[in-house]
């Protein structure tokens, strides 16, 4: 459940970045707003990585979300570096890729549990047998 919340927040923060980028191009305060959105993306990427690690080790969940969170953190750092260097030809497509990845993972974490619960119901298993701390990809 916590991983779902973090990935939902991540997707929303990523959605705000192109909006503030448009403001960057069209208004005097746009640079500050886009910088704030970059800090937000970085903060949520760190939160995502920490959450994935905590759900894996102490929580007994799958280690798979850690790989995605680590890759996403790496892409976030690259995105920040490209933005600071004003390399728009890579910064913009990487932002689109990151948003697409986040939407994809969001759809997976929100439908994964329902798919697992439906499969358990068809097998005659207990739908509530999935612990709350386990998030599926």
XYZ file of N, CA and C in Angstrom:
411
model
N 0.823 -1.191 0.000
C 0.000 0.000 0.000
C 0.869 1.258 0.000
N 1.937 1.259 0.763
C 2.826 2.421 0.826
C 3.514 2.665 -0.518
N 3.928 1.586 -1.174
C 4.578 1.729 -2.478
C 3.605 2.322 -3.501
N 2.349 1.939 -3.422
C 1.342 2.521 -4.305
C 1.253 4.030 -4.110
N 1.235 4.442 -2.855
C 1.125 5.870 -2.551
C 2.336 6.641 -3.069
N 3.524 6.079 -2.890
C 4.746 6.754 -3.329
C 4.786 6.851 -4.856
N 4.411 5.797 -5.543
C 4.433 5.822 -7.011
C 3.346 6.751 -7.547
N 2.213 6.827 -6.874
C 1.176 7.784 -7.258
C 1.700 9.209 -7.103
N 2.335 9.484 -5.978
C 2.926 10.801 -5.748
C 4.015 11.105 -6.780
N 4.833 10.114 -7.074
C 5.885 10.276 -8.076
C 5.297 10.668 -9.436
N 4.237 10.014 -9.831
C 3.609 10.299 -11.116
C 3.013 11.705 -11.139
N 2.400 12.111 -10.041
C 1.833 13.454 -9.965
C 2.915 14.532 -10.017
N 4.015 14.299 -9.311
C 5.114 15.267 -9.314
C 5.730 15.343 -10.709
N 5.890 14.196 -11.359
C 6.424 14.192 -12.725
C 5.480 14.894 -13.694
N 4.197 14.804 -13.446
C 3.222 15.479 -14.293
C 3.351 17.000 -14.176
N 3.752 17.477 -12.995
C 3.888 18.920 -12.792
C 5.127 19.493 -13.482
N 6.144 18.683 -13.716
C 7.400 19.173 -14.300
C 7.216 19.800 -15.681
N 6.510 19.188 -16.620
C 6.348 19.853 -17.918
C 5.469 21.100 -17.838
N 4.567 21.125 -16.880
C 3.752 22.331 -16.689
C 4.646 23.492 -16.270
N 5.527 23.230 -15.300
C 6.434 24.287 -14.856
C 7.483 24.601 -15.924
N 7.791 23.637 -16.773
C 8.712 23.908 -17.887
C 8.067 24.888 -18.864
N 6.796 24.733 -19.090
C 6.079 25.684 -19.935
C 6.083 27.072 -19.323
N 5.931 27.123 -18.003
C 6.000 28.408 -17.314
C 7.408 28.997 -17.390
N 8.404 28.124 -17.376
C 9.793 28.561 -17.507
C 9.994 29.320 -18.824
N 9.346 28.853 -19.855
C 9.478 29.477 -21.174
C 8.604 30.714 -21.350
N 7.579 30.847 -20.503
C 6.615 31.906 -20.762
C 6.475 32.965 -19.669
N 7.093 32.765 -18.514
C 6.926 33.759 -17.446
C 8.224 33.958 -16.681
N 8.300 35.073 -15.980
C 9.530 35.389 -15.248
C 9.729 34.482 -14.034
N 8.669 34.020 -13.406
C 8.792 33.145 -12.236
C 8.869 31.674 -12.581
N 8.869 31.361 -13.863
C 8.870 29.967 -14.295
C 10.114 29.203 -13.905
N 11.253 29.868 -13.894
C 12.506 29.189 -13.538
C 12.448 28.662 -12.105
N 11.956 29.480 -11.189
C 11.856 29.066 -9.783
C 10.866 27.911 -9.625
N 9.744 27.991 -10.318
C 8.749 26.917 -10.228
C 9.285 25.606 -10.794
N 10.012 25.681 -11.908
C 10.570 24.465 -12.492
C 11.655 23.887 -11.575
N 12.400 24.736 -10.935
C 13.408 24.279 -9.972
C 12.742 23.577 -8.790
N 11.647 24.146 -8.313
C 10.908 23.516 -7.210
C 10.382 22.150 -7.635
N 9.884 22.054 -8.871
C 9.379 20.751 -9.333
C 10.523 19.739 -9.451
N 11.723 20.209 -9.827
C 12.882 19.307 -9.897
C 13.251 18.792 -8.507
N 13.221 19.675 -7.511
C 13.474 19.244 -6.133
C 12.417 18.237 -5.688
N 11.172 18.463 -6.114
C 10.099 17.530 -5.774
C 10.321 16.158 -6.383
N 10.714 16.119 -7.648
C 10.987 14.840 -8.316
C 12.134 14.117 -7.604
N 13.194 14.849 -7.279
C 14.328 14.239 -6.589
C 13.907 13.689 -5.228
N 13.156 14.476 -4.480
C 12.713 14.045 -3.141
C 11.854 12.788 -3.223
N 10.934 12.758 -4.174
C 10.058 11.583 -4.314
C 10.854 10.374 -4.812
N 11.863 10.592 -5.655
C 12.702 9.475 -6.115
C 13.468 8.857 -4.940
N 13.972 9.698 -4.051
C 14.660 9.190 -2.848
C 13.667 8.446 -1.959
N 12.489 9.032 -1.760
C 11.448 8.385 -0.956
C 11.048 7.036 -1.558
N 10.953 6.980 -2.881
C 10.605 5.742 -3.581
C 11.666 4.664 -3.317
N 12.940 5.038 -3.430
C 14.025 4.081 -3.203
C 14.031 3.593 -1.757
N 13.893 4.503 -0.820
C 13.875 4.121 0.604
C 12.682 3.219 0.903
N 11.518 3.558 0.353
C 10.319 2.740 0.569
C 10.506 1.338 0.003
N 11.060 1.238 -1.196
C 11.278 -0.081 -1.810
C 12.227 -0.927 -0.963
N 13.269 -0.307 -0.434
C 14.221 -1.034 0.411
C 13.557 -1.477 1.706
N 12.789 -0.596 2.330
C 12.129 -0.942 3.596
C 11.063 -2.020 3.426
N 10.383 -2.018 2.285
C 9.388 -3.062 2.048
C 10.035 -4.405 1.757
N 11.254 -4.357 1.241
C 11.944 -5.600 0.923
C 12.553 -6.224 2.166
N 13.465 -5.532 2.802
C 14.243 -6.149 3.866
C 13.452 -6.385 5.148
N 13.068 -5.347 5.858
C 12.333 -5.601 7.099
C 10.916 -6.107 6.853
N 10.314 -5.692 5.739
C 8.927 -6.059 5.470
C 8.757 -7.427 4.840
N 9.828 -8.008 4.311
C 9.749 -9.328 3.711
C 9.136 -9.342 2.325
N 9.094 -8.200 1.656
C 8.530 -8.135 0.314
C 9.539 -8.535 -0.747
N 9.141 -8.374 -1.990
C 9.991 -8.709 -3.125
C 11.081 -7.648 -3.312
N 12.289 -8.064 -3.731
C 13.344 -7.074 -3.989
C 13.205 -6.403 -5.365
N 12.288 -6.848 -6.199
C 12.147 -6.288 -7.549
C 11.885 -4.785 -7.585
N 11.050 -4.231 -6.694
C 10.825 -2.785 -6.740
C 12.091 -1.960 -6.494
N 13.087 -2.544 -5.843
C 14.332 -1.810 -5.588
C 15.042 -1.518 -6.905
N 15.061 -2.465 -7.808
C 15.715 -2.264 -9.096
C 15.068 -1.108 -9.850
N 13.751 -1.103 -9.920
C 13.048 -0.032 -10.608
C 13.342 1.308 -9.933
N 13.275 1.349 -8.598
C 13.508 2.599 -7.867
C 14.936 3.095 -8.064
N 15.897 2.183 -8.104
C 17.293 2.578 -8.303
C 17.515 3.116 -9.718
N 16.928 2.466 -10.702
C 17.033 2.957 -12.083
C 16.366 4.325 -12.188
N 15.213 4.456 -11.572
C 14.508 5.733 -11.615
C 15.327 6.831 -10.933
N 15.989 6.498 -9.841
C 16.840 7.468 -9.149
C 17.994 7.894 -10.062
N 18.590 6.939 -10.758
C 19.670 7.250 -11.690
C 19.198 8.154 -12.820
N 18.014 7.870 -13.359
C 17.456 8.713 -14.413
C 17.138 10.115 -13.881
N 16.699 10.191 -12.645
C 16.414 11.496 -12.036
C 17.690 12.318 -11.915
N 18.766 11.688 -11.476
C 20.046 12.400 -11.370
C 20.542 12.856 -12.738
N 20.376 12.002 -13.746
C 20.764 12.385 -15.108
C 19.899 13.542 -15.598
N 18.621 13.483 -15.303
C 17.695 14.536 -15.714
C 18.072 15.880 -15.087
N 18.427 15.853 -13.818
C 18.839 17.081 -13.136
C 20.113 17.631 -13.757
N 21.086 16.757 -14.002
C 22.354 17.199 -14.610
C 22.118 17.793 -15.996
N 21.273 17.153 -16.784
C 20.978 17.663 -18.130
C 20.246 19.006 -18.072
N 19.370 19.149 -17.092
C 18.655 20.413 -16.942
C 19.592 21.539 -16.528
N 20.490 21.264 -15.596
C 21.455 22.280 -15.161
C 22.374 22.677 -16.311
N 22.750 21.688 -17.143
C 23.636 21.946 -18.287
C 22.878 22.530 -19.491
N 21.549 22.674 -19.377
C 20.707 23.210 -20.458
C 20.795 22.378 -21.737
N 20.860 21.062 -21.592
C 20.880 20.160 -22.742
C 19.436 19.709 -22.993
N 18.670 20.602 -23.598
C 17.236 20.365 -23.791
C 16.951 19.202 -24.727
N 17.850 18.946 -25.669
C 17.610 17.866 -26.634
C 17.582 16.493 -25.960
N 18.195 16.365 -24.807
C 18.128 15.114 -24.040
C 17.218 15.251 -22.819
N 17.173 16.442 -22.241
C 16.396 16.683 -21.026
C 14.899 16.438 -21.259
N 14.379 16.948 -22.348
C 12.944 16.813 -22.622
C 12.557 15.357 -22.916
N 13.241 14.652 -23.823
C 12.854 13.253 -24.063
C 13.023 12.356 -22.821
N 14.058 12.626 -22.022
C 14.239 11.836 -20.806
C 13.087 12.081 -19.832
N 12.611 13.307 -19.758
C 11.456 13.605 -18.913
C 10.214 12.861 -19.371
N 10.015 12.803 -20.672
C 8.872 12.063 -21.226
C 9.003 10.572 -20.902
N 10.215 10.035 -21.067
C 10.471 8.629 -20.737
C 10.181 8.354 -19.267
N 10.655 9.230 -18.395
C 10.434 9.032 -16.953
C 8.959 9.073 -16.602
N 8.222 9.995 -17.199
C 6.778 10.058 -16.941
C 6.093 8.784 -17.440
N 6.469 8.334 -18.628
C 5.900 7.096 -19.162
C 6.202 5.894 -18.277
N 7.444 5.818 -17.793
C 7.812 4.714 -16.887
C 7.000 4.768 -15.600
N 6.805 5.970 -15.096
C 6.058 6.120 -13.853
C 4.590 5.733 -14.036
N 3.999 6.136 -15.145
C 2.604 5.766 -15.425
C 2.486 4.248 -15.586
N 3.453 3.655 -16.260
C 3.446 2.200 -16.429
C 3.527 1.492 -15.080
N 4.453 1.940 -14.232
C 4.560 1.297 -12.925
C 3.324 1.572 -12.074
N 2.769 2.757 -12.207
C 1.545 3.082 -11.473
C 0.420 2.126 -11.856
N 0.286 1.873 -13.151
C -0.768 0.940 -13.583
C -0.480 -0.472 -13.087
N 0.791 -0.839 -13.007
C 1.137 -2.178 -12.530
C 0.867 -2.350 -11.042
N 1.198 -1.359 -10.234
C 0.979 -1.528 -8.794
C -0.491 -1.430 -8.439
N -1.274 -0.688 -9.224
C -2.690 -0.586 -8.920
C -3.487 -1.767 -9.451
N -3.057 -2.385 -10.549
C -3.797 -3.538 -11.067
C -3.197 -4.859 -10.608
N -1.969 -4.862 -10.168
C -1.295 -6.092 -9.746
C -1.993 -6.788 -8.604
N -2.385 -6.047 -7.604
C -3.045 -6.658 -6.448
C -4.425 -7.173 -6.829
N -5.154 -6.389 -7.635
C -6.474 -6.842 -8.050
C -6.367 -8.101 -8.892
N -5.377 -8.165 -9.762
C -5.168 -9.344 -10.589
C -4.852 -10.547 -9.707
N -3.981 -10.336 -8.705
C -3.615 -11.426 -7.796
C -4.832 -11.863 -6.984
N -5.628 -10.912 -6.502
C -6.807 -11.242 -5.701
C -7.841 -11.984 -6.552
N -8.019 -11.554 -7.796
C -8.974 -12.229 -8.677
C -8.515 -13.651 -8.970
N -7.217 -13.839 -9.191
C -6.679 -15.177 -9.445
C -6.862 -16.060 -8.226
N -6.650 -15.523 -7.036
C -6.832 -16.301 -5.810
C -8.295 -16.687 -5.646
N -9.193 -15.757 -6.007
C -10.623 -16.055 -5.911
C -11.035 -17.154 -6.871
N -10.468 -17.150 -8.084
C -10.799 -18.197 -9.065
C -10.266 -19.558 -8.618
N -9.135 -19.543 -7.908
C -8.568 -20.808 -7.438
C -9.250 -21.293 -6.168
N -10.136 -20.466 -5.628
C -10.812 -20.860 -4.406
C -10.015 -20.473 -3.176
N -8.957 -19.692 -3.369
C -8.137 -19.258 -2.244
C -8.744 -18.064 -1.550
N -8.172 -17.727 -0.425
C -8.625 -16.593 0.355
C -8.070 -15.318 -0.263
N -8.952 -14.421 -0.668
C -8.537 -13.173 -1.300
C -7.733 -12.326 -0.328
N -7.972 -12.460 0.947
C -7.284 -11.643 1.947
C -5.968 -12.274 2.397
N -5.519 -13.299 1.703
C -4.284 -13.978 2.089
C -3.040 -13.181 1.728
N -3.174 -12.151 0.888
C -2.033 -11.331 0.506
C -1.781 -10.320 1.614
N -0.593 -10.337 2.234
C -0.315 -9.366 3.292
C -0.363 -7.946 2.744
N -0.782 -6.993 3.591
C -0.903 -5.597 3.173
C 0.416 -4.979 2.779
N 1.533 -5.500 3.285
C 2.832 -4.866 3.005
C 3.456 -5.355 1.707
N 2.816 -6.270 1.010
C 3.356 -6.781 -0.232
C 2.743 -6.014 -1.389
N 3.587 -5.369 -2.183
C 3.138 -4.674 -3.389
C 3.687 -5.409 -4.581
N 2.823 -5.671 -5.551
C 3.227 -6.417 -6.730
C 3.519 -5.480 -7.867
N 4.420 -5.883 -8.750
C 4.710 -5.109 -9.956
C 4.026 -5.698 -11.115
